[in-house]
Short mmCIF file of C-alpha atoms and ligand atoms in Angstrom, two decimals:
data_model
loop_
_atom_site.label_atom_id
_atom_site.label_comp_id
_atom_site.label_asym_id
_atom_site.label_seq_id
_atom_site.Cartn_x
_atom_site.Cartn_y
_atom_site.Cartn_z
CA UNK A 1 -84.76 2.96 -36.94
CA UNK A 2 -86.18 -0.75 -36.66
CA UNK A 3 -83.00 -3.38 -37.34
CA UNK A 4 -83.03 -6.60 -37.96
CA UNK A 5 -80.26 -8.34 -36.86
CA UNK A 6 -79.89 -12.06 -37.32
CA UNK A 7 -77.57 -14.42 -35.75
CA UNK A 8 -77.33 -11.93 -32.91
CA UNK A 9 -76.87 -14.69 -30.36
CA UNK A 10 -73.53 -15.47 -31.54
CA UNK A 11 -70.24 -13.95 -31.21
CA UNK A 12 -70.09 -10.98 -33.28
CA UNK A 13 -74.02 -10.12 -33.72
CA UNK A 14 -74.27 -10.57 -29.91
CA UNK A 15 -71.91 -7.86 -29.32
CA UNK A 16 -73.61 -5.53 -32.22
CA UNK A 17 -76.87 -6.19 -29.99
CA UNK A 18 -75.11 -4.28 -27.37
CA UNK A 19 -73.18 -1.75 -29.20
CA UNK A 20 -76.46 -0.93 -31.00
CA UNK A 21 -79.03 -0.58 -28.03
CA UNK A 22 -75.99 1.29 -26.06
CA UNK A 23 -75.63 3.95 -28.38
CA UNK A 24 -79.16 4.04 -29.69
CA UNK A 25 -81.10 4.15 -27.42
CA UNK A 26 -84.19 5.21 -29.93
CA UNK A 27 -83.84 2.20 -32.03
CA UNK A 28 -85.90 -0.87 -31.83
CA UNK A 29 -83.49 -4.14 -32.46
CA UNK A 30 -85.27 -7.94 -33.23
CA UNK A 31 -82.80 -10.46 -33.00
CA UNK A 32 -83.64 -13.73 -35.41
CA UNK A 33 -81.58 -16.39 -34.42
CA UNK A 34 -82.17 -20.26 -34.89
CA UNK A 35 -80.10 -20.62 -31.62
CA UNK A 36 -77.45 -23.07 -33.46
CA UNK A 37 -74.36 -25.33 -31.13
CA UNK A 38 -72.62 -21.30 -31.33
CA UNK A 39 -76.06 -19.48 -30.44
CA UNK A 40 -76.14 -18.64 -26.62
CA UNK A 41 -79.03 -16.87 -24.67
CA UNK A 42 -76.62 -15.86 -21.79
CA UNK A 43 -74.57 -13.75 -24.40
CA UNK A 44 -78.04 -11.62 -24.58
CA UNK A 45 -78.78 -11.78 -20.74
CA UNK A 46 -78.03 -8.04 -20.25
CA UNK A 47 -80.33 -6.53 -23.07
CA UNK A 48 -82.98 -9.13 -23.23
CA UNK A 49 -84.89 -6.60 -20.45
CA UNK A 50 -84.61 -3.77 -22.58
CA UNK A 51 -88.11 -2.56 -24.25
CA UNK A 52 -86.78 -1.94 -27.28
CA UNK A 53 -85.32 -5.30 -27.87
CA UNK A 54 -87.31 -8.24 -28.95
CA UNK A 55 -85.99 -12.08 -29.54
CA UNK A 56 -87.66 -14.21 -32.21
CA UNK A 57 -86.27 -17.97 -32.52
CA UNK A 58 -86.10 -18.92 -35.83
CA UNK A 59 -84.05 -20.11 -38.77
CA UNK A 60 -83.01 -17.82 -41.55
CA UNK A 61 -83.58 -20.84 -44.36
CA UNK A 62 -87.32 -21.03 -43.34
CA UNK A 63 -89.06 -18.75 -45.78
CA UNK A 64 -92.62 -18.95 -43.67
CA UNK A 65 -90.92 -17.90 -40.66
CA UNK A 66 -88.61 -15.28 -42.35
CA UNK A 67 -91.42 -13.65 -44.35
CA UNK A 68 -94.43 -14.11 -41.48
CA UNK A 69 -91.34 -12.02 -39.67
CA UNK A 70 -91.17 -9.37 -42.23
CA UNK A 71 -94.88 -8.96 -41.95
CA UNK A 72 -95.27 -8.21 -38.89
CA UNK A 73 -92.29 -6.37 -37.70
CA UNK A 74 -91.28 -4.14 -41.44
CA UNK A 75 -87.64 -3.66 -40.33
CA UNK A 76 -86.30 -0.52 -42.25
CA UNK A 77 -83.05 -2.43 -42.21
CA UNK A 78 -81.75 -6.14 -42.07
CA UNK A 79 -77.92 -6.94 -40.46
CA UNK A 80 -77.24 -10.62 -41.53
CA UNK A 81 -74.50 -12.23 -39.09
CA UNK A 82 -76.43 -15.77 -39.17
CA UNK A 83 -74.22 -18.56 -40.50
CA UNK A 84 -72.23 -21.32 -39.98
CA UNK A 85 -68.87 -19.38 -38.81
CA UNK A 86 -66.04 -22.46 -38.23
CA UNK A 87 -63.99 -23.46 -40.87
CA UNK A 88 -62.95 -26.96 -39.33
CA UNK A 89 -66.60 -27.75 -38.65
CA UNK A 90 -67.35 -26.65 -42.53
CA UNK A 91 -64.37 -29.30 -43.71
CA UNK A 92 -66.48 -31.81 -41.18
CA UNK A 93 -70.08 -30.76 -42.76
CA UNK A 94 -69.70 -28.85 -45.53
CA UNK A 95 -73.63 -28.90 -46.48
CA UNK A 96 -74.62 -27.33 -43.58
CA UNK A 97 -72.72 -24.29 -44.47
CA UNK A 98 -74.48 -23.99 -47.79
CA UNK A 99 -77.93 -24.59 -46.53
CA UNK A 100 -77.32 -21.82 -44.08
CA UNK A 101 -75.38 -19.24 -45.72
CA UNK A 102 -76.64 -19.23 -48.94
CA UNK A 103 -79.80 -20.50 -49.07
CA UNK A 104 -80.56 -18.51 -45.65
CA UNK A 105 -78.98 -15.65 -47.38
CA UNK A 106 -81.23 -15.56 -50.38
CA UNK A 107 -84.12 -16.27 -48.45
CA UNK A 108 -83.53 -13.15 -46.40
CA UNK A 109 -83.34 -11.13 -49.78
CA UNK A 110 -86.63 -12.21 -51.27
CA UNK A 111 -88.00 -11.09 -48.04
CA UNK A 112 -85.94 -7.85 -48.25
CA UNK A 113 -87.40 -7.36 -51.59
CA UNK A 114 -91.18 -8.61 -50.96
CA UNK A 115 -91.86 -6.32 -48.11
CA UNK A 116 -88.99 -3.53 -48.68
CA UNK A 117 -86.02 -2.35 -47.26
CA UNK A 118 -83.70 0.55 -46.89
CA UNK A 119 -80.58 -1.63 -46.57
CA UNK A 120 -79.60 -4.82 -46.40
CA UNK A 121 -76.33 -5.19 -44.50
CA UNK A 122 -74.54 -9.02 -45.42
CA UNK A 123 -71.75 -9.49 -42.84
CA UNK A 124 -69.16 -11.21 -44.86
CA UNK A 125 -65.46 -12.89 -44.69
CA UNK A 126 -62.20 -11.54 -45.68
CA UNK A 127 -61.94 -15.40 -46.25
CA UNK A 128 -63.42 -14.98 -49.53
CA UNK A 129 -60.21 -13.56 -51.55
CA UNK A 130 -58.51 -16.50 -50.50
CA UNK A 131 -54.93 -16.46 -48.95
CA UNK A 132 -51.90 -14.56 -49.62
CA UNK A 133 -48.17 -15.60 -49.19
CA UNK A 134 -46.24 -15.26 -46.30
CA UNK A 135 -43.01 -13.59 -47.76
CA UNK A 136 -44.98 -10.82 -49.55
CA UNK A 137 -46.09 -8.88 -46.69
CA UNK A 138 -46.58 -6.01 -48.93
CA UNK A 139 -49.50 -7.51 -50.43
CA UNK A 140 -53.22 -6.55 -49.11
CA UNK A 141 -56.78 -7.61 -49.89
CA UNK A 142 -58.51 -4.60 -51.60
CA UNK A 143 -62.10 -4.34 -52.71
CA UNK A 144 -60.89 -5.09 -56.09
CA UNK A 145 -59.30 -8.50 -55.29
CA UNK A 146 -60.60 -11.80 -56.82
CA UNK A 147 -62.90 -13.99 -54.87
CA UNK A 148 -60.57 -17.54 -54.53
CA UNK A 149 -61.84 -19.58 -51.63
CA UNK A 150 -60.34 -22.27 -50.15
CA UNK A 151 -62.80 -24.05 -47.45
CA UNK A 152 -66.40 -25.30 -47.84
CA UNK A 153 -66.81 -22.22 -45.41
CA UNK A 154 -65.40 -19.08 -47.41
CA UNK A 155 -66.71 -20.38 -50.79
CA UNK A 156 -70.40 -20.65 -48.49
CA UNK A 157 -69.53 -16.80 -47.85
CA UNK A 158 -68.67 -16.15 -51.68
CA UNK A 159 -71.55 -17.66 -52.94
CA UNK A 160 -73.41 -15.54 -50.62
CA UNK A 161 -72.07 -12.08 -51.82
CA UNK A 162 -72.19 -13.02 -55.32
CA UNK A 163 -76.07 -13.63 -54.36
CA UNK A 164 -76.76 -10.31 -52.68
CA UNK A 165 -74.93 -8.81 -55.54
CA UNK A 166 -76.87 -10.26 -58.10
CA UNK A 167 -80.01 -9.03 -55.97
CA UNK A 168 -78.67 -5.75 -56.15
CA UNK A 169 -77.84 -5.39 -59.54
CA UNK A 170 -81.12 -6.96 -60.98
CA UNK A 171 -83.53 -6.27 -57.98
CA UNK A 172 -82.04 -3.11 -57.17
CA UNK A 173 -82.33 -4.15 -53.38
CA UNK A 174 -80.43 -1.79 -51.42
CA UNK A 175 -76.91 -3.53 -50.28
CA UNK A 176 -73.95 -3.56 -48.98
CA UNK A 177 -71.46 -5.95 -47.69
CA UNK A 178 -68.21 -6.01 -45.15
CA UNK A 179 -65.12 -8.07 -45.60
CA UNK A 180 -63.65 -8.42 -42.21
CA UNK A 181 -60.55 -9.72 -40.76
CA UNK A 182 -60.59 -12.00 -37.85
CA UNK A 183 -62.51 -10.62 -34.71
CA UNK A 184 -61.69 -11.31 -30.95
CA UNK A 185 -63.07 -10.21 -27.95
CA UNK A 186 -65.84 -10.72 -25.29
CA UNK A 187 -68.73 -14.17 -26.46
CA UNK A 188 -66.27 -15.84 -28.66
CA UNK A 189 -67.52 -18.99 -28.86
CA UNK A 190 -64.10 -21.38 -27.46
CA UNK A 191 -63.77 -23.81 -30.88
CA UNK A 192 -61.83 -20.29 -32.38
CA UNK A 193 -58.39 -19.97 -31.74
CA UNK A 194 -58.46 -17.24 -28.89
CA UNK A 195 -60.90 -18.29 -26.46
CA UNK A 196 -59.59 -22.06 -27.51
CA UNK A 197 -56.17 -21.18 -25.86
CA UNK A 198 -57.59 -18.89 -23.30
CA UNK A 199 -60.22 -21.45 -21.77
CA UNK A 200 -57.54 -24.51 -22.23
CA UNK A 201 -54.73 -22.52 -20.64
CA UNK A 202 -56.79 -21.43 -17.82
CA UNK A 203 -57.48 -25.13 -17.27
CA UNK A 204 -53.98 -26.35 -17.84
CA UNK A 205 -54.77 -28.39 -21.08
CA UNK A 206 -52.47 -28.66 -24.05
CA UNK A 207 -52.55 -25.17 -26.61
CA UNK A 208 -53.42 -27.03 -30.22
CA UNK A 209 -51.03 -25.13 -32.77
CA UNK A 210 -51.98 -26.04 -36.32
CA UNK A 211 -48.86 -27.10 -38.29
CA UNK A 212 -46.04 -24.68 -37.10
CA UNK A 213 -47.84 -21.69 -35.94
CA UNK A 214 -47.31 -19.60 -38.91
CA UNK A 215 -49.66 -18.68 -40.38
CA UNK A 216 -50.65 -15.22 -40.13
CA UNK A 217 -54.25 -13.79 -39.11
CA UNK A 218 -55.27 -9.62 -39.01
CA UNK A 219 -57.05 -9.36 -35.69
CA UNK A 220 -59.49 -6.66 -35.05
CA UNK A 221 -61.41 -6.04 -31.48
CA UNK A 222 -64.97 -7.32 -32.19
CA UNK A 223 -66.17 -3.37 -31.25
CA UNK A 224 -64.46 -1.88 -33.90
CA UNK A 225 -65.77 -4.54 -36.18
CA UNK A 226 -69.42 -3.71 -34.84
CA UNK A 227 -68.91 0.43 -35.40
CA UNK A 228 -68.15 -0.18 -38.57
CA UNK A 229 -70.79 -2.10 -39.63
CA UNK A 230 -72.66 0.32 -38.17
CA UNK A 231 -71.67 3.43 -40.44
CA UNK A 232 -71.74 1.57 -43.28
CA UNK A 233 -75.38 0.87 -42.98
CA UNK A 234 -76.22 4.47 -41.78
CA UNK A 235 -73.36 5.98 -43.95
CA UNK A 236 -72.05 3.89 -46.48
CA UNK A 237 -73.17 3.73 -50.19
CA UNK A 238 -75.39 1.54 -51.70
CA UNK A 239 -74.48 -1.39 -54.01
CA UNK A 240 -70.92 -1.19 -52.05
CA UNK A 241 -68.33 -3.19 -50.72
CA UNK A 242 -66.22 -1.97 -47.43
CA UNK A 243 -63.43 -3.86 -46.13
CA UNK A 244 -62.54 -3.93 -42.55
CA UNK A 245 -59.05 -4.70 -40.80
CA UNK A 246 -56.98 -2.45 -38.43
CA UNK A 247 -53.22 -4.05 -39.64
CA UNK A 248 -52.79 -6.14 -36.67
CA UNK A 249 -51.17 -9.00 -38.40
CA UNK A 250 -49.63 -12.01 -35.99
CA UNK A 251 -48.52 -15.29 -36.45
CA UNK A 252 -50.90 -18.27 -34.72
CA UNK A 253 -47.72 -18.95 -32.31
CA UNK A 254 -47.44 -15.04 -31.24
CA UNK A 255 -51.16 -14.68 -30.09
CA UNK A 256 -50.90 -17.94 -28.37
CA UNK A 257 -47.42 -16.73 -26.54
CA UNK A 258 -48.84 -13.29 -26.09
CA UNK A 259 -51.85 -15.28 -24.37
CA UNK A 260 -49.91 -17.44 -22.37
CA UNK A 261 -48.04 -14.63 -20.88
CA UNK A 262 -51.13 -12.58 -20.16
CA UNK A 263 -51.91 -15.73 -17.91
CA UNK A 264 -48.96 -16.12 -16.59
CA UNK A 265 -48.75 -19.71 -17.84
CA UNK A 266 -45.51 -21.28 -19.53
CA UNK A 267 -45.53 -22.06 -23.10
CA UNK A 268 -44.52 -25.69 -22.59
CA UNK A 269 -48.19 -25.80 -22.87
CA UNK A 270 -47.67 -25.55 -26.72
CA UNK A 271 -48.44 -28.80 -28.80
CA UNK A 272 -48.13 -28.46 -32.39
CA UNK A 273 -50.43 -31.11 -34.09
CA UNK A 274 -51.47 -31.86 -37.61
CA UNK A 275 -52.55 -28.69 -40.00
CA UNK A 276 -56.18 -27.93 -40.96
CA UNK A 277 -56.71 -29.33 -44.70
CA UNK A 278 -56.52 -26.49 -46.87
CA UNK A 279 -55.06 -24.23 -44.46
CA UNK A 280 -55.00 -20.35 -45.44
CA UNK A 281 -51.22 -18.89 -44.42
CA UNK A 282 -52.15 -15.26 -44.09
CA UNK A 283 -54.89 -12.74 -44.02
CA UNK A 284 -54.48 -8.84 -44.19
CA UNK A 285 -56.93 -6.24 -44.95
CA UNK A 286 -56.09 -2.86 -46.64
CA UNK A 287 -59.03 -0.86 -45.17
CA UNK A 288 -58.42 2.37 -46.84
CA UNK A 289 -61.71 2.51 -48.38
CA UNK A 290 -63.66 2.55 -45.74
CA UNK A 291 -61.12 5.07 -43.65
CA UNK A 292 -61.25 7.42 -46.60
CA UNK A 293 -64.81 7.09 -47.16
CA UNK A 294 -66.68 6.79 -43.70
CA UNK A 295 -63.86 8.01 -41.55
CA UNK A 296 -63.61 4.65 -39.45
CA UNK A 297 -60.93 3.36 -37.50
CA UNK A 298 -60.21 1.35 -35.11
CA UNK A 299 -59.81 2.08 -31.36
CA UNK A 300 -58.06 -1.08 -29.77
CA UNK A 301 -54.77 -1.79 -30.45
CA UNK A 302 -53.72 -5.74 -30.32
CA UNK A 303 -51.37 -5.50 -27.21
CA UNK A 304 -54.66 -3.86 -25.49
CA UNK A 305 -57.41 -5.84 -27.11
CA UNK A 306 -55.61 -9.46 -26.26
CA UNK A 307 -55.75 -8.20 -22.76
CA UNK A 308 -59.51 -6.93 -22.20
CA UNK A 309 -59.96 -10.33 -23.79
CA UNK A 310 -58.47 -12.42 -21.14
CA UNK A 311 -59.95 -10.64 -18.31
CA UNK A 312 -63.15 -10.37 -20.05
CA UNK A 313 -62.84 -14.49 -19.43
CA UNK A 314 -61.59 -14.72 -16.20
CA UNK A 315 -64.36 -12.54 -15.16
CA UNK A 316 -67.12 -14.13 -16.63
CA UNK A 317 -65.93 -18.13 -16.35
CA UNK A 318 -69.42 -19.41 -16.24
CA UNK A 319 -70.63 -18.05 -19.68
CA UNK A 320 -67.86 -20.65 -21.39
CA UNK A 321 -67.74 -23.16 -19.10
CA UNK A 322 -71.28 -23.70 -19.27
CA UNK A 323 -70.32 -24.34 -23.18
CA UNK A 324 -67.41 -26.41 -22.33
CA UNK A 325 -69.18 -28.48 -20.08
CA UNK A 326 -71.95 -29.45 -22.58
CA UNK A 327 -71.75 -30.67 -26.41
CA UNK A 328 -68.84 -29.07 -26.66
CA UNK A 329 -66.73 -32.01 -25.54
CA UNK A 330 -68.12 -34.37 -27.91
CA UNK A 331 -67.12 -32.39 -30.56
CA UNK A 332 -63.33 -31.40 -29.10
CA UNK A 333 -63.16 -35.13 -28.51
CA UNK A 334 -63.55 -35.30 -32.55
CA UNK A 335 -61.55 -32.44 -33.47
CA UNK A 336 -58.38 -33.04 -31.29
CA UNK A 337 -58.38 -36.64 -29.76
CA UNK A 338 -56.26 -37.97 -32.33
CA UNK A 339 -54.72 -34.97 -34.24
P1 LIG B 1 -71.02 -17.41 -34.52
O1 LIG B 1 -70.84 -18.80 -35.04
O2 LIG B 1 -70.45 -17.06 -33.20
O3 LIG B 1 -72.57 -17.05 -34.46
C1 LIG B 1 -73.46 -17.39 -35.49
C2 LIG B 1 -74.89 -17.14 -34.98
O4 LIG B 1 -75.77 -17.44 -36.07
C3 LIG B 1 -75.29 -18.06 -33.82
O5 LIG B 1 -75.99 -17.30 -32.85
C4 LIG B 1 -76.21 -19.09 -34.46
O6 LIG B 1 -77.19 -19.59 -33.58
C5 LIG B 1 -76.83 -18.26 -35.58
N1 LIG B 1 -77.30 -19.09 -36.69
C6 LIG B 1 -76.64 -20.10 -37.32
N2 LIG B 1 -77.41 -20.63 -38.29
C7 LIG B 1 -78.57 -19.94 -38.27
C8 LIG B 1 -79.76 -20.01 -39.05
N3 LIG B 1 -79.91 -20.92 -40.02
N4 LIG B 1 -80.75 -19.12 -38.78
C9 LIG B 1 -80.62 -18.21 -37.78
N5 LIG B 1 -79.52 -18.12 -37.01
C10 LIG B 1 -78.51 -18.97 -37.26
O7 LIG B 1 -70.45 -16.47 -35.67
P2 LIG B 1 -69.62 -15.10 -35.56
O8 LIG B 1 -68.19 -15.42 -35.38
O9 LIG B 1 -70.32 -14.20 -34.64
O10 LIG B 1 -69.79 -14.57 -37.06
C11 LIG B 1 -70.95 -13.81 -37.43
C12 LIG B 1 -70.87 -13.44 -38.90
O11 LIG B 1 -69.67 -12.71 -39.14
C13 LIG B 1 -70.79 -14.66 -39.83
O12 LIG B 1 -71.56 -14.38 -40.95
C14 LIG B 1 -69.31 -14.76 -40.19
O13 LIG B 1 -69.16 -15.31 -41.47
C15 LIG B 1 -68.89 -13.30 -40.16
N6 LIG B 1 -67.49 -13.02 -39.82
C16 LIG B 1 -66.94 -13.56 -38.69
C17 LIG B 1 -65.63 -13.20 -38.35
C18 LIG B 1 -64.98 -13.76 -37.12
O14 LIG B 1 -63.78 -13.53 -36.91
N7 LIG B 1 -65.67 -14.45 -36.24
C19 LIG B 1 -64.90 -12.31 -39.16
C20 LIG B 1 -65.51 -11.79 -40.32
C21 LIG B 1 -66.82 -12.15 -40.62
O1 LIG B 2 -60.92 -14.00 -41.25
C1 LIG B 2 -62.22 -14.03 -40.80
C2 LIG B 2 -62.60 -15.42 -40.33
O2 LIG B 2 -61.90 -15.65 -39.11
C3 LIG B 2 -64.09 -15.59 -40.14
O3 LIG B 2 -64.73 -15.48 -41.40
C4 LIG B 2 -64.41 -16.97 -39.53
O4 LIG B 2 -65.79 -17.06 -39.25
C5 LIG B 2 -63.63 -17.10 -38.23
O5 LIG B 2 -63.85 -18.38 -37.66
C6 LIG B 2 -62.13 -16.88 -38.48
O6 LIG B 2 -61.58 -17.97 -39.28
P1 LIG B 2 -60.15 -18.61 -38.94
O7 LIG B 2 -60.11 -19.96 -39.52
O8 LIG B 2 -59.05 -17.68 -39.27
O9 LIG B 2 -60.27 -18.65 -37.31
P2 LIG B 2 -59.89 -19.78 -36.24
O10 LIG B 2 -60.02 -19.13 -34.90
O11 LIG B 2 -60.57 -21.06 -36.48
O12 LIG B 2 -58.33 -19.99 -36.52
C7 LIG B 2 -57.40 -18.93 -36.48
C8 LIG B 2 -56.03 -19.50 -36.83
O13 LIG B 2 -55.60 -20.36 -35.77
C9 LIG B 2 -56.02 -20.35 -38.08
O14 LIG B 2 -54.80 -20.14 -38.76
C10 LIG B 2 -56.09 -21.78 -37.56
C11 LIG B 2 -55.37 -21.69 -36.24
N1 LIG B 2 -55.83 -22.62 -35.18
C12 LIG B 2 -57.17 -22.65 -34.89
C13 LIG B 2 -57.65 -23.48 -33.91
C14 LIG B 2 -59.13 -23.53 -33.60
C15 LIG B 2 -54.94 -23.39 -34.47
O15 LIG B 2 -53.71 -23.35 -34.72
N2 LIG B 2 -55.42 -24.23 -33.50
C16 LIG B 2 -56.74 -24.32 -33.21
O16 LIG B 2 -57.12 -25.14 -32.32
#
C-alpha cells in the first residue's frame, strides 16, 4: 500500500510515521508537511533513512503542489493529520485555522477525487460535539451527537468533516473520519498541557492551571490513537464515522499532580491563572463503535501512559529544548507573561 500521510512531522502523524513503517514494513509512506512553528524534522530523524519513506515539503492549501504530488506519487490512500492543532493559538489567529483546515482539507479532496483514491482518512477532533457538563458524568459523545463547537479551532475541524462528508455523499470519494480524545505521549509539541508541565517542571518554572483545574479531558496514549486509525482505513467502512477514547477521564489539576509526582517535584509549583476564553469543561468519548466494529482497544492505561511519557522526555531533552529555546519563547512570553 502507498499512504499519504500529511502533517506527519507533528505530534500525532509523526508517531503514525513510525507505527506505520514498524509494522509494515511493505508499505511505501510520503509524508507532506509544510513544516509549520509545530512541524519538526528531528521527530522523523529515525525513519527518514528508511527506503520506503519519502519527505515532500509542502503546504496542503497549495493546489499545484498538492495535485503535481498526486501525479507523480498515486497514493492508494491519503491520512490527513495537517492542521493548525492549538486552541489558544486559534483564539490568537483564528484565520489561520480556516485557511489550513478547511481550505487545505478540500484541496486534498479534489485531489483525492481528480487522480483517485481508495480512502481518504480525515483525522478529526472530539472537539467538534462541543463540551459536556461536569456533574453528568454519565453522558458520552457518540457518533450520533450534534456538532456544537466552541473555539475558532473545533468549528475549523467541523467545517472540515462536514466538507469531506459532503465529498462523500455527492462525489462518492471514499471516506472516513476519527473523533479522538486528547492524545499524549512521545513529540508532543510543549504549548499542550502535558509536555507544558513536564518541560516547565523539569526546569522549575511555574505549572499554568487554567481557571481551577477542573475541567476534565479523556486521555488516550498517542499509539493507540495511531492503531486505530490504522484499522479504520484498512478495516473500517466507507462513508463512516469512528470515535476514539479509552475512558481515561482526569481533571487538568490531577494530570498535573500525577506529573509532578512522577518528577518528584512539589506541587507548590501550581499557579492557577486566568481561564482560556471559551473554555470546554469536559471531554469523554464512548468508543463502542469502533470496539464493536473493528475490535480496537486500547493498550496503555493512564497511570502507565503518564509515565512512559515523562521518561520518554527526560530521555530525549534535546528534541524539546531545541523548541523551547527558539520561537517558542516569543510566543510563551505572549501566552503567559501577563495571564
Ligand atoms: P501538531 O500541531 O503537532 O502537528 C501538525 C502538523 O501539521 C505539523 O507537522 C505541521 O507542520 C503540519 N501542518 C500545519 N499546517 C500545514 C499545512 N498547511 N500543510 C501541511 N502541513 C501542515 O498536531 P497534532 O497534535 O499532531 O494533531 C494532528 C491532527 O490530529 C490534527 O488534525 C488534529 O486536529 C488532530 N487531533 C489531535 C489531537 C491531540 O490531542 N493532539 C486529538 C484528536 C485529533
Ligand atoms: O480533544 C482533542 C483535542 O485535544 C485536539 O483536537 C487538540 O488538537 C489538542 O490540542 C487538544 O485540545 P485541548 O485544548 O484539550 O488541549 P491542551 O493541551 O491545550 O489543554 C488541555 C487542558 O489543559 C485544557 O482544559 C486547557 C488546560 N491547560 C492547557 C494549557 C496549555 C491549562 O490548564 N494550562 C495550559 O497551560
Amino acid at each position: 500500500m502507498k499512504l499519504l500521510v500529511t502533517g506527519g512531522a507533528g505530534f500525532i502523524g509523526g508517531n503514525f510515521m513510525h507505527y506505520i513503517l514498524n509494522k509494515y514494513p511493505k508499505d511505501k509512506v510520503i509524508c507532506l508537511d509544510a513544516l509549520t512553528y509545530a512541524g519538526n524534522m528531528e521527530t522523523l530523524a529515525d525513519v527518514m533513512d528508511n527506503p520506503n519513506f519519502t519527505f515532500v515539503k509542502g503546504d496542503i492549501s497549495d493546489r499545484d503542489t498538492v495535485f503535481q504530488l498526486f501525479e507523480k506519487e498515486k497514493p492508494d490512500v491519503v491520512v490527513n493529520f495537517a492542521a493548525e492543532s492549538h486552541v489558544d493559538r486559534s483564539i490568537e489567529d483564528p484565520g489561520l485555522f480556516l485557511h489550513t483546515n478547511i481550505l487545505g482539507t478540500g484541496v486534498l479532496m479534489d485531489a483525492c477525487r481528480k487522480y483517485g483514491i481508495q480512502r481518504y482518512h480525515q483525522v478529526s477532533t472530539d472537539e467538534v460535539y462541543g463540551d459536556l457538563p461536569l456533574d453528568r458524568p454519565d453522558l458520552f459523545f457518540t457518533e450520533e451527537t450534534p456538532l456544537h463547537t466552541s473555539s475558532p479551532y473545533s468549528a475549523s475541524k467541523a467545517s472540515a468533516d462536514l466538507l469531506v462528508l459532503a465529498y462523500h455523499r455527492t462525489f462518492h470519494l471514499p471516506i472516513s473520519i476519527s473523533h479522538c480524545s486528547n492524545n499524549y505521549g512521545p513529540y508532543h509539541f510543549p504549548e499542550k498541557l502535558i509536555p507544558l508541565m513536564i518541560a516547565n517542571a523539569l526546569n522549575d518554572k511555574p505549572l499554568p492551571v487554567y481557571g481551577k483545574g477542573e475541567n476534565i479531558r479523556d486521555w488516550l496514549y498517542v499509539e493507540d490513537h495511531c492503531s486505530a486509525i490504522d484499522l479504520i482505513v484498512r478495516k473500517g467502512r466507507e462513508g463512516e464515522i469512528y470515535n476514539i477514547g479509552g475512558h481515561n477521564e482526569r481533571t487538568n489539576l490531577q494530570v498535573v499532580k500525577a506529573i509532578l509526582k512522577e518528577l518528584g517535584k512539589p506541587e507548590s509549583l501550581i499557579r492557577f491563572v486566568t481561564d482560556r476564553p471559551g473554555h470546554d469543561r469536559r471531554y469523554a468519548i464512548d468508543p463502542t463503535k469502533i470496539h464493536n466494529e473493528l475490535g480496537w482497544e486500547p493498550t496503555t492505561r493512564f497511570e502507565d501512559g503518564i509515565k512512559l511519557t515523562v521518561k520518554w522526555y527526560l530521555e530525549n531533552r534535546t528534541w524539546w529544548e531545541h523548541i523551547i529555546n527558539g520561537e517558542y519563547q516569543n510566543y510563551y512570553e505572549r501566552m503567559y507573561g501577563h495571564r
